[in-house]
Amino acid sequence: MAKKKEPAADPVALDPEDRAIVRQVIQDIVGCGIPDAESRLSAMDGATVAKILELENAGERSQIVAILFA
Amino acid sequence: MGLHNAYAVKYGSTVIAGLQQLNAQTNPNVEAESGSGSPFPQFAVITSQRPRMMFNTKMAAAVLGLTGLTGAVIDGTNSLIGYFASLAASGLPAAGTVHRSYTAVRGLLYPRRISCSARGNLSVDAEAVLFSSDGATHPIAVSDAVALPAITPANILHGIGPITLGVTGTTVTAGCLQDVSIDFGSSPETLGCGSDLYDMHLQLTRVAPVITLRGIDAAVFAAAGGVPAVGQPLTHAATKIYFRKRNTTGVGFVGDATAEHIKLTANGVAVVTEHTGQGTSRAEVSIQITTAWDGTNAPVTINTASAIT
């Protein structure tokens, strides 16, 4: 579940555990599988990934929907 | 004479072996046109084909990891290939590039159903709807000159794990389950135009999963501590369905804290549909969960690398 730590701003440098969290958030919201979620994750900039992680950690998943479908 | 047996499916670089069934269909629409002057059809014509590939496997985590709930796109990067092994005189797969493959580069691979009985192993039925680039190119390319993909033992199996239903503060534990199944309720439709022989477009019109739990503990159907007769609302936060991963040694299960189990969550409503008994056998209670979107998450979320908490 939610982890309390500062996310990396650069998705390339994203901690593997954080990356798995963001990927699972994408899977949960979109309903897609791992390859599609990884593809969507890789297409995001670092700030977006960091924002998703921040919202997930804060229990604000509903706000992530707008980011994913923006 | 060329005997074959079903061998494996490959999506992208992921090989799914341990198949229980592999079925490549052309799914044709053939018409026999009749007219006055003869009782016999005067023209037989193939007006369209909507090819599909279907398979069943107990490698559920691998398949669900690929497809999720809504499916995985089949394209030039992630093609879908069904392999049938050509058998040698020994009765075993022959050596060399002599095997049959069915390759698709446009379509959607999606899960149709998963099911698991008590003490059994979770299995998944998956299907791919396939379409054409131009309406004239057949969606499936057939080859009899391919090598078989390398496979590893199909030993990633899962049994029924703990299941809780409800909303935060009011949950029901489904005890002594005999069967768990999920019909993912996906309806991908392909569409063709004019006189095209093959479809060129795809739309996923509906994904409406329904989960069915069948058990012998009548306590699950109760006004207090169970699903009451009026039904029970469910949220993702409080509704967890686990499938416990077996040790690959064949002895016991992977520890709960290890993130290798399958976890599903659901939002919707649960209702007991029946409490039924036959003869002297133990009566069973069936719970039907009809899922719905909560505005944030898909109706059913799937995590194929979860701890049991």
Tab-separated table of C-alpha atoms in Angstrom:
chain	number	residue	atom	x	y	z
A	1	MET	CA	0.000	0.000	0.000
A	2	ALA	CA	1.003	3.631	0.389
A	3	LYS	CA	4.659	4.349	1.065
A	4	LYS	CA	5.815	7.514	2.717
A	5	LYS	CA	8.970	8.759	1.057
A	6	GLU	CA	10.078	11.331	-1.449
A	7	PRO	CA	9.610	10.129	-5.022
A	8	ALA	CA	12.368	10.471	-7.590
A	9	ALA	CA	11.780	13.281	-10.068
A	10	ASP	CA	13.406	11.334	-12.879
A	11	PRO	CA	11.412	8.260	-13.980
A	12	VAL	CA	14.626	6.646	-15.177
A	13	ALA	CA	15.988	6.868	-11.660
A	14	LEU	CA	12.710	5.744	-10.122
A	15	ASP	CA	13.115	3.241	-7.346
A	16	PRO	CA	11.944	-0.184	-8.643
A	17	GLU	CA	9.463	-0.440	-5.807
A	18	ASP	CA	8.038	2.994	-6.596
A	19	ARG	CA	7.896	2.099	-10.271
A	20	ALA	CA	5.935	-1.043	-9.412
A	21	ILE	CA	3.512	1.042	-7.356
A	22	VAL	CA	2.894	3.512	-10.186
A	23	ARG	CA	2.556	0.695	-12.700
A	24	GLN	CA	-0.016	-1.063	-10.532
A	25	VAL	CA	-1.946	2.203	-10.117
A	26	ILE	CA	-2.106	2.492	-13.900
A	27	GLN	CA	-3.213	-1.134	-14.187
A	28	ASP	CA	-5.914	-0.644	-11.558
A	29	ILE	CA	-7.350	2.505	-13.097
A	30	VAL	CA	-7.042	1.653	-16.781
A	31	GLY	CA	-7.708	-2.054	-16.351
A	32	CYS	CA	-4.769	-2.890	-18.586
A	33	GLY	CA	-2.021	-5.463	-18.235
A	34	ILE	CA	1.630	-4.997	-17.345
A	35	PRO	CA	2.993	-4.326	-20.873
A	36	ASP	CA	0.465	-1.575	-21.539
A	37	ALA	CA	1.014	-0.050	-18.101
A	38	GLU	CA	4.785	-0.101	-18.622
A	39	SER	CA	4.336	1.549	-21.991
A	40	ARG	CA	2.164	4.289	-20.513
A	41	LEU	CA	4.607	4.739	-17.633
A	42	SER	CA	7.584	5.036	-19.954
A	43	ALA	CA	5.800	7.699	-21.985
A	44	MET	CA	5.312	9.933	-18.927
A	45	ASP	CA	7.664	12.671	-17.877
A	46	GLY	CA	9.298	12.583	-14.473
A	47	ALA	CA	7.055	15.222	-12.956
A	48	THR	CA	3.922	13.285	-13.889
A	49	VAL	CA	5.251	10.061	-12.440
A	50	ALA	CA	6.260	11.857	-9.256
A	51	LYS	CA	2.803	13.427	-8.995
A	52	ILE	CA	1.080	10.054	-9.405
A	53	LEU	CA	3.268	8.534	-6.732
A	54	GLU	CA	2.629	11.462	-4.415
A	55	LEU	CA	-1.154	11.210	-4.875
A	56	GLU	CA	-1.132	7.435	-4.413
A	57	ASN	CA	0.883	7.747	-1.227
A	58	ALA	CA	-1.569	10.368	-0.002
A	59	GLY	CA	-4.548	8.087	-0.700
A	60	GLU	CA	-5.831	10.413	-3.417
A	61	ARG	CA	-6.130	7.903	-6.226
A	62	SER	CA	-9.250	9.538	-7.637
A	63	GLN	CA	-7.138	12.536	-8.641
A	64	ILE	CA	-4.816	10.284	-10.641
A	65	VAL	CA	-7.635	9.449	-13.069
A	66	ALA	CA	-7.540	12.954	-14.512
A	67	ILE	CA	-3.778	12.718	-14.989
A	68	LEU	CA	-3.940	9.389	-16.783
A	69	PHE	CA	-6.717	10.418	-19.123
A	70	ALA	CA	-5.620	14.025	-19.659
B	1	MET	CA	0.360	-37.096	-43.192
B	2	GLY	CA	1.199	-34.407	-40.700
B	3	LEU	CA	0.193	-34.951	-37.134
B	4	HIS	CA	0.355	-31.970	-34.837
B	5	ASN	CA	-0.408	-31.199	-31.257
B	6	ALA	CA	-1.010	-27.909	-29.518
B	7	TYR	CA	2.275	-26.597	-28.179
B	8	ALA	CA	2.323	-22.991	-26.961
B	9	VAL	CA	1.205	-19.436	-27.495
B	10	LYS	CA	3.522	-16.447	-27.721
B	11	TYR	CA	2.486	-12.843	-27.137
B	12	GLY	CA	5.361	-10.476	-27.864
B	13	SER	CA	8.302	-12.241	-26.233
B	14	THR	CA	6.212	-14.017	-23.588
B	15	VAL	CA	5.683	-17.712	-24.209
B	16	ILE	CA	2.668	-19.323	-22.571
B	17	ALA	CA	3.055	-23.082	-22.349
B	18	GLY	CA	1.211	-25.712	-20.357
B	19	LEU	CA	-1.855	-25.209	-22.516
B	20	GLN	CA	-4.970	-27.225	-21.892
B	21	GLN	CA	-6.404	-26.118	-25.211
B	22	LEU	CA	-5.373	-24.101	-28.262
B	23	ASN	CA	-7.874	-23.241	-30.943
B	24	ALA	CA	-7.214	-21.153	-34.043
B	25	GLN	CA	-10.454	-20.397	-35.860
B	26	THR	CA	-11.181	-18.744	-39.155
B	27	ASN	CA	-14.769	-18.192	-37.996
B	28	PRO	CA	-16.185	-17.829	-41.511
B	29	ASN	CA	-19.581	-16.656	-42.600
B	30	VAL	CA	-20.566	-18.843	-45.534
B	31	GLU	CA	-23.795	-18.407	-47.420
B	32	ALA	CA	-25.528	-20.813	-49.790
B	33	GLU	CA	-27.641	-18.655	-52.067
B	34	SER	CA	-30.833	-20.265	-53.319
B	35	GLY	CA	-33.228	-19.067	-55.994
B	36	SER	CA	-36.062	-20.224	-58.153
B	37	GLY	CA	-35.498	-23.088	-60.549
B	38	SER	CA	-33.649	-25.470	-58.293
B	39	PRO	CA	-33.928	-26.755	-54.727
B	40	PHE	CA	-30.144	-26.668	-54.612
B	41	PRO	CA	-28.112	-23.634	-53.641
B	42	GLN	CA	-26.880	-21.996	-56.818
B	43	PHE	CA	-23.932	-20.199	-55.314
B	44	ALA	CA	-21.858	-20.880	-52.241
B	45	VAL	CA	-19.902	-17.866	-51.089
B	46	ILE	CA	-17.638	-16.930	-48.174
B	47	THR	CA	-18.742	-13.417	-47.324
B	48	SER	CA	-16.451	-12.794	-44.374
B	49	GLN	CA	-14.143	-14.297	-41.798
B	50	ARG	CA	-13.603	-13.119	-38.265
B	51	PRO	CA	-10.622	-15.173	-37.103
B	52	ARG	CA	-10.052	-15.835	-33.447
B	53	MET	CA	-7.493	-17.622	-31.358
B	54	MET	CA	-8.461	-19.151	-28.049
B	55	PHE	CA	-6.539	-20.982	-25.407
B	56	ASN	CA	-6.871	-22.293	-21.886
B	57	THR	CA	-3.974	-22.548	-19.500
B	58	LYS	CA	-3.207	-22.802	-15.811
B	59	MET	CA	-0.466	-20.187	-16.233
B	60	ALA	CA	-3.028	-17.678	-15.054
B	61	ALA	CA	-0.621	-15.146	-13.580
B	62	ALA	CA	1.278	-14.877	-16.846
B	63	VAL	CA	-1.869	-14.407	-18.899
B	64	LEU	CA	-3.569	-11.998	-16.503
B	65	GLY	CA	-0.320	-10.039	-16.237
B	66	LEU	CA	-0.378	-9.550	-19.983
B	67	THR	CA	-4.040	-8.845	-20.477
B	68	GLY	CA	-5.183	-7.238	-17.258
B	69	LEU	CA	-8.937	-6.829	-17.333
B	70	THR	CA	-9.329	-5.070	-20.657
B	71	GLY	CA	-6.888	-6.981	-22.814
B	72	ALA	CA	-3.550	-6.600	-24.537
B	73	VAL	CA	-3.192	-5.054	-27.974
B	74	ILE	CA	-1.844	-7.353	-30.672
B	75	ASP	CA	0.315	-5.432	-33.111
B	76	GLY	CA	3.566	-5.603	-35.023
B	77	THR	CA	5.567	-5.268	-31.821
B	78	ASN	CA	3.497	-7.691	-29.790
B	79	SER	CA	2.245	-10.271	-32.221
B	80	LEU	CA	0.259	-13.307	-31.139
B	81	ILE	CA	1.473	-16.668	-32.376
B	82	GLY	CA	-0.171	-20.017	-31.803
B	83	TYR	CA	2.147	-22.998	-32.247
B	84	PHE	CA	1.219	-26.536	-33.186
B	85	ALA	CA	4.121	-28.998	-33.012
B	86	SER	CA	4.662	-31.328	-35.935
B	87	LEU	CA	5.095	-34.845	-34.623
B	88	ALA	CA	7.961	-37.087	-35.693
B	89	ALA	CA	7.714	-40.859	-36.168
B	90	SER	CA	8.567	-41.174	-32.477
B	91	GLY	CA	5.325	-39.427	-31.611
B	92	LEU	CA	7.285	-36.519	-30.135
B	93	PRO	CA	7.725	-33.015	-31.586
B	94	ALA	CA	10.030	-33.182	-34.595
B	95	ALA	CA	13.349	-31.347	-34.734
B	96	GLY	CA	13.857	-28.321	-36.924
B	97	THR	CA	11.768	-25.617	-38.503
B	98	VAL	CA	8.917	-27.882	-39.506
B	99	HIS	CA	6.177	-26.744	-37.189
B	100	ARG	CA	2.880	-24.964	-37.790
B	101	SER	CA	2.286	-21.422	-36.581
B	102	TYR	CA	-0.641	-19.033	-36.783
B	103	THR	CA	0.513	-15.432	-36.502
B	104	ALA	CA	-1.643	-12.368	-35.975
B	105	VAL	CA	-0.421	-8.783	-35.870
B	106	ARG	CA	-3.722	-6.972	-35.335
B	107	GLY	CA	-6.205	-7.675	-32.603
B	108	LEU	CA	-6.877	-7.846	-28.908
B	109	LEU	CA	-5.965	-10.645	-26.509
B	110	TYR	CA	-8.327	-10.619	-23.555
B	111	PRO	CA	-9.338	-12.846	-20.650
B	112	ARG	CA	-12.743	-14.481	-20.879
B	113	ARG	CA	-12.949	-16.414	-17.664
B	114	ILE	CA	-10.920	-17.717	-14.758
B	115	SER	CA	-11.986	-20.519	-12.467
B	116	CYS	CA	-10.608	-22.516	-9.606
B	117	SER	CA	-12.142	-25.351	-7.640
B	118	ALA	CA	-11.272	-26.410	-4.103
B	119	ARG	CA	-7.787	-27.915	-4.018
B	120	GLY	CA	-7.566	-27.314	-7.758
B	121	ASN	CA	-5.489	-24.900	-9.788
B	122	LEU	CA	-6.616	-21.604	-11.229
B	123	SER	CA	-7.124	-21.763	-14.982
B	124	VAL	CA	-7.787	-19.015	-17.464
B	125	ASP	CA	-9.646	-18.983	-20.754
B	126	ALA	CA	-8.233	-16.345	-23.060
B	127	GLU	CA	-9.350	-15.277	-26.497
B	128	ALA	CA	-7.996	-13.054	-29.219
B	129	VAL	CA	-10.157	-11.274	-31.754
B	130	LEU	CA	-8.163	-10.552	-34.879
B	131	PHE	CA	-8.572	-8.168	-37.749
B	132	SER	CA	-6.954	-7.108	-40.973
B	133	SER	CA	-4.833	-4.143	-42.039
B	134	ASP	CA	-6.818	-3.519	-45.211
B	135	GLY	CA	-9.865	-5.768	-45.252
B	136	ALA	CA	-8.270	-8.030	-47.856
B	137	THR	CA	-5.224	-9.391	-46.031
B	138	HIS	CA	-6.095	-12.421	-43.956
B	139	PRO	CA	-5.686	-11.621	-40.228
B	140	ILE	CA	-3.848	-14.902	-39.633
B	141	ALA	CA	-0.620	-15.836	-41.417
B	142	VAL	CA	-0.057	-19.586	-41.564
B	143	SER	CA	3.410	-21.115	-41.720
B	144	ASP	CA	4.648	-24.685	-41.731
B	145	ALA	CA	8.282	-23.757	-41.430
B	146	VAL	CA	8.859	-22.418	-37.949
B	147	ALA	CA	10.856	-23.592	-34.973
B	148	LEU	CA	9.088	-24.126	-31.682
B	149	PRO	CA	9.704	-21.522	-28.999
B	150	ALA	CA	11.699	-22.480	-25.933
B	151	ILE	CA	9.429	-23.297	-23.031
B	152	THR	CA	9.937	-23.629	-19.313
B	153	PRO	CA	8.006	-25.937	-16.969
B	154	ALA	CA	4.448	-24.774	-16.504
B	155	ASN	CA	4.670	-24.845	-12.724
B	156	ILE	CA	3.354	-21.443	-11.676
B	157	LEU	CA	0.044	-22.579	-10.237
B	158	HIS	CA	-2.397	-20.946	-7.880
B	159	GLY	CA	-5.158	-22.283	-5.637
B	160	ILE	CA	-8.027	-20.542	-3.909
B	161	GLY	CA	-6.801	-18.104	-1.254
B	162	PRO	CA	-8.558	-16.017	1.374
B	163	ILE	CA	-11.558	-14.008	0.198
B	164	THR	CA	-13.240	-11.125	1.980
B	165	LEU	CA	-16.176	-9.096	0.735
B	166	GLY	CA	-17.811	-5.884	1.799
B	167	VAL	CA	-17.167	-2.283	2.635
B	168	THR	CA	-14.756	-0.848	5.156
B	169	GLY	CA	-16.028	-1.811	8.617
B	170	THR	CA	-18.419	-4.496	7.372
B	171	THR	CA	-16.779	-7.416	5.703
B	172	VAL	CA	-17.689	-11.045	5.140
B	173	THR	CA	-15.152	-13.833	5.008
B	174	ALA	CA	-16.113	-16.480	2.496
B	175	GLY	CA	-15.306	-19.756	4.188
B	176	CYS	CA	-14.931	-23.295	2.887
B	177	LEU	CA	-15.183	-22.359	-0.767
B	178	GLN	CA	-15.660	-25.076	-3.341
B	179	ASP	CA	-15.348	-22.990	-6.455
B	180	VAL	CA	-14.440	-19.456	-7.499
B	181	SER	CA	-14.992	-18.195	-11.016
B	182	ILE	CA	-14.942	-14.875	-12.781
B	183	ASP	CA	-16.594	-14.225	-16.105
B	184	PHE	CA	-14.870	-11.055	-17.260
B	185	GLY	CA	-17.817	-10.129	-19.464
B	186	SER	CA	-15.715	-8.607	-22.220
B	187	SER	CA	-17.337	-7.900	-25.560
B	188	PRO	CA	-14.750	-6.798	-28.092
B	189	GLU	CA	-16.329	-6.327	-31.480
B	190	THR	CA	-14.607	-6.142	-34.832
B	191	LEU	CA	-16.189	-4.333	-37.737
B	192	GLY	CA	-15.802	-4.526	-41.476
B	193	CYS	CA	-16.879	-2.214	-44.271
B	194	GLY	CA	-18.479	-2.657	-47.667
B	195	SER	CA	-17.423	-5.917	-49.250
B	196	ASP	CA	-14.326	-6.364	-47.113
B	197	LEU	CA	-13.713	-10.014	-46.357
B	198	TYR	CA	-12.072	-9.205	-43.054
B	199	ASP	CA	-12.780	-6.707	-40.331
B	200	MET	CA	-10.534	-3.673	-40.000
B	201	HIS	CA	-11.737	-2.007	-36.823
B	202	LEU	CA	-12.048	-2.950	-33.171
B	203	GLN	CA	-14.169	-1.654	-30.338
B	204	LEU	CA	-14.353	-2.893	-26.781
B	205	THR	CA	-17.996	-2.192	-26.112
B	206	ARG	CA	-18.400	-3.698	-22.675
B	207	VAL	CA	-16.373	-5.107	-19.800
B	208	ALA	CA	-18.741	-6.245	-17.062
B	209	PRO	CA	-17.155	-8.846	-14.798
B	210	VAL	CA	-19.308	-11.155	-12.704
B	211	ILE	CA	-17.737	-13.186	-9.912
B	212	THR	CA	-19.320	-16.357	-8.556
B	213	LEU	CA	-18.343	-17.920	-5.250
B	214	ARG	CA	-19.657	-21.318	-4.255
B	215	GLY	CA	-19.085	-22.720	-0.768
B	216	ILE	CA	-20.501	-25.033	1.877
B	217	ASP	CA	-20.376	-22.664	4.850
B	218	ALA	CA	-23.928	-21.405	5.312
B	219	ALA	CA	-22.667	-18.719	7.698
B	220	VAL	CA	-21.775	-16.667	4.655
B	221	PHE	CA	-25.530	-16.216	4.072
B	222	ALA	CA	-26.648	-14.444	7.211
B	223	ALA	CA	-28.051	-11.141	8.375
B	224	ALA	CA	-25.091	-10.691	10.715
B	225	GLY	CA	-21.566	-11.666	9.745
B	226	GLY	CA	-22.588	-12.788	6.297
B	227	VAL	CA	-24.161	-11.537	3.109
B	228	PRO	CA	-27.735	-10.649	4.111
B	229	ALA	CA	-30.709	-11.579	1.962
B	230	VAL	CA	-30.981	-8.003	0.686
B	231	GLY	CA	-27.417	-8.104	-0.581
B	232	GLN	CA	-24.106	-6.510	0.322
B	233	PRO	CA	-22.345	-3.511	-1.211
B	234	LEU	CA	-18.693	-4.000	-2.061
B	235	THR	CA	-15.759	-1.646	-2.436
B	236	HIS	CA	-12.259	-2.256	-3.681
B	237	ALA	CA	-10.819	-1.332	-0.295
B	238	ALA	CA	-12.654	-4.137	1.491
B	239	THR	CA	-13.161	-6.744	-1.208
B	240	LYS	CA	-10.130	-8.919	-1.804
B	241	ILE	CA	-9.936	-12.179	-3.678
B	242	TYR	CA	-6.622	-13.982	-3.451
B	243	PHE	CA	-5.312	-16.937	-5.393
B	244	ARG	CA	-2.460	-18.456	-3.441
B	245	LYS	CA	0.665	-19.418	-5.384
B	246	ARG	CA	1.924	-22.953	-4.941
B	247	ASN	CA	5.586	-23.606	-4.327
B	248	THR	CA	7.228	-24.649	-7.554
B	249	THR	CA	8.590	-27.649	-5.648
B	250	GLY	CA	5.042	-28.953	-5.472
B	251	VAL	CA	5.092	-28.909	-1.686
B	252	GLY	CA	3.001	-26.293	0.025
B	253	PHE	CA	2.517	-22.661	-0.884
B	254	VAL	CA	4.627	-19.554	-1.200
B	255	GLY	CA	4.539	-17.586	2.049
B	256	ASP	CA	1.787	-15.018	2.423
B	257	ALA	CA	4.270	-12.164	2.798
B	258	THR	CA	5.937	-12.940	-0.520
B	259	ALA	CA	4.514	-10.831	-3.333
B	260	GLU	CA	3.849	-13.670	-5.767
B	261	HIS	CA	0.147	-14.310	-5.230
B	262	ILE	CA	-2.721	-13.102	-7.402
B	263	LYS	CA	-4.927	-10.465	-5.841
B	264	LEU	CA	-8.169	-9.151	-7.262
B	265	THR	CA	-10.300	-6.416	-5.811
B	266	ALA	CA	-13.836	-5.590	-6.842
B	267	ASN	CA	-16.464	-2.898	-6.566
B	268	GLY	CA	-20.182	-3.599	-6.891
B	269	VAL	CA	-22.760	-5.689	-5.079
B	270	ALA	CA	-22.863	-9.227	-3.758
B	271	VAL	CA	-26.011	-11.245	-3.390
B	272	VAL	CA	-26.629	-14.830	-2.384
B	273	THR	CA	-28.390	-16.451	-5.305
B	274	GLU	CA	-29.109	-19.848	-3.796
B	275	HIS	CA	-28.589	-22.274	-0.952
B	276	THR	CA	-29.044	-25.632	-2.543
B	277	GLY	CA	-28.576	-29.258	-1.613
B	278	GLN	CA	-29.041	-32.500	-3.469
B	279	GLY	CA	-29.717	-35.847	-1.840
B	280	THR	CA	-27.359	-36.489	1.023
B	281	SER	CA	-24.586	-34.220	-0.209
B	282	ARG	CA	-23.674	-31.062	1.659
B	283	ALA	CA	-25.677	-28.022	0.656
B	284	GLU	CA	-23.912	-25.165	-1.075
B	285	VAL	CA	-24.344	-21.406	-0.954
B	286	SER	CA	-23.669	-19.391	-4.097
B	287	ILE	CA	-22.747	-15.732	-4.039
B	288	GLN	CA	-22.865	-13.637	-7.158
B	289	ILE	CA	-20.828	-10.451	-7.339
B	290	THR	CA	-21.832	-8.034	-10.047
B	291	THR	CA	-19.143	-5.437	-10.464
B	292	ALA	CA	-19.277	-1.785	-11.447
B	293	TRP	CA	-16.918	1.130	-12.013
B	294	ASP	CA	-16.464	3.307	-8.941
B	295	GLY	CA	-15.326	6.336	-10.895
B	296	THR	CA	-11.647	5.616	-10.290
B	297	ASN	CA	-10.629	1.987	-10.590
B	298	ALA	CA	-11.662	-0.617	-13.121
B	299	PRO	CA	-14.513	-2.813	-11.781
B	300	VAL	CA	-11.997	-5.563	-11.018
B	301	THR	CA	-8.347	-4.799	-10.366
B	302	ILE	CA	-5.719	-7.451	-10.936
B	303	ASN	CA	-2.328	-7.694	-9.269
B	304	THR	CA	-0.310	-10.763	-10.219
B	305	ALA	CA	2.518	-10.083	-7.780
B	306	SER	CA	0.822	-9.436	-4.455
B	307	ALA	CA	1.406	-10.450	-0.871
B	308	ILE	CA	-1.566	-11.833	1.046
B	309	THR	CA	-2.483	-9.333	3.741
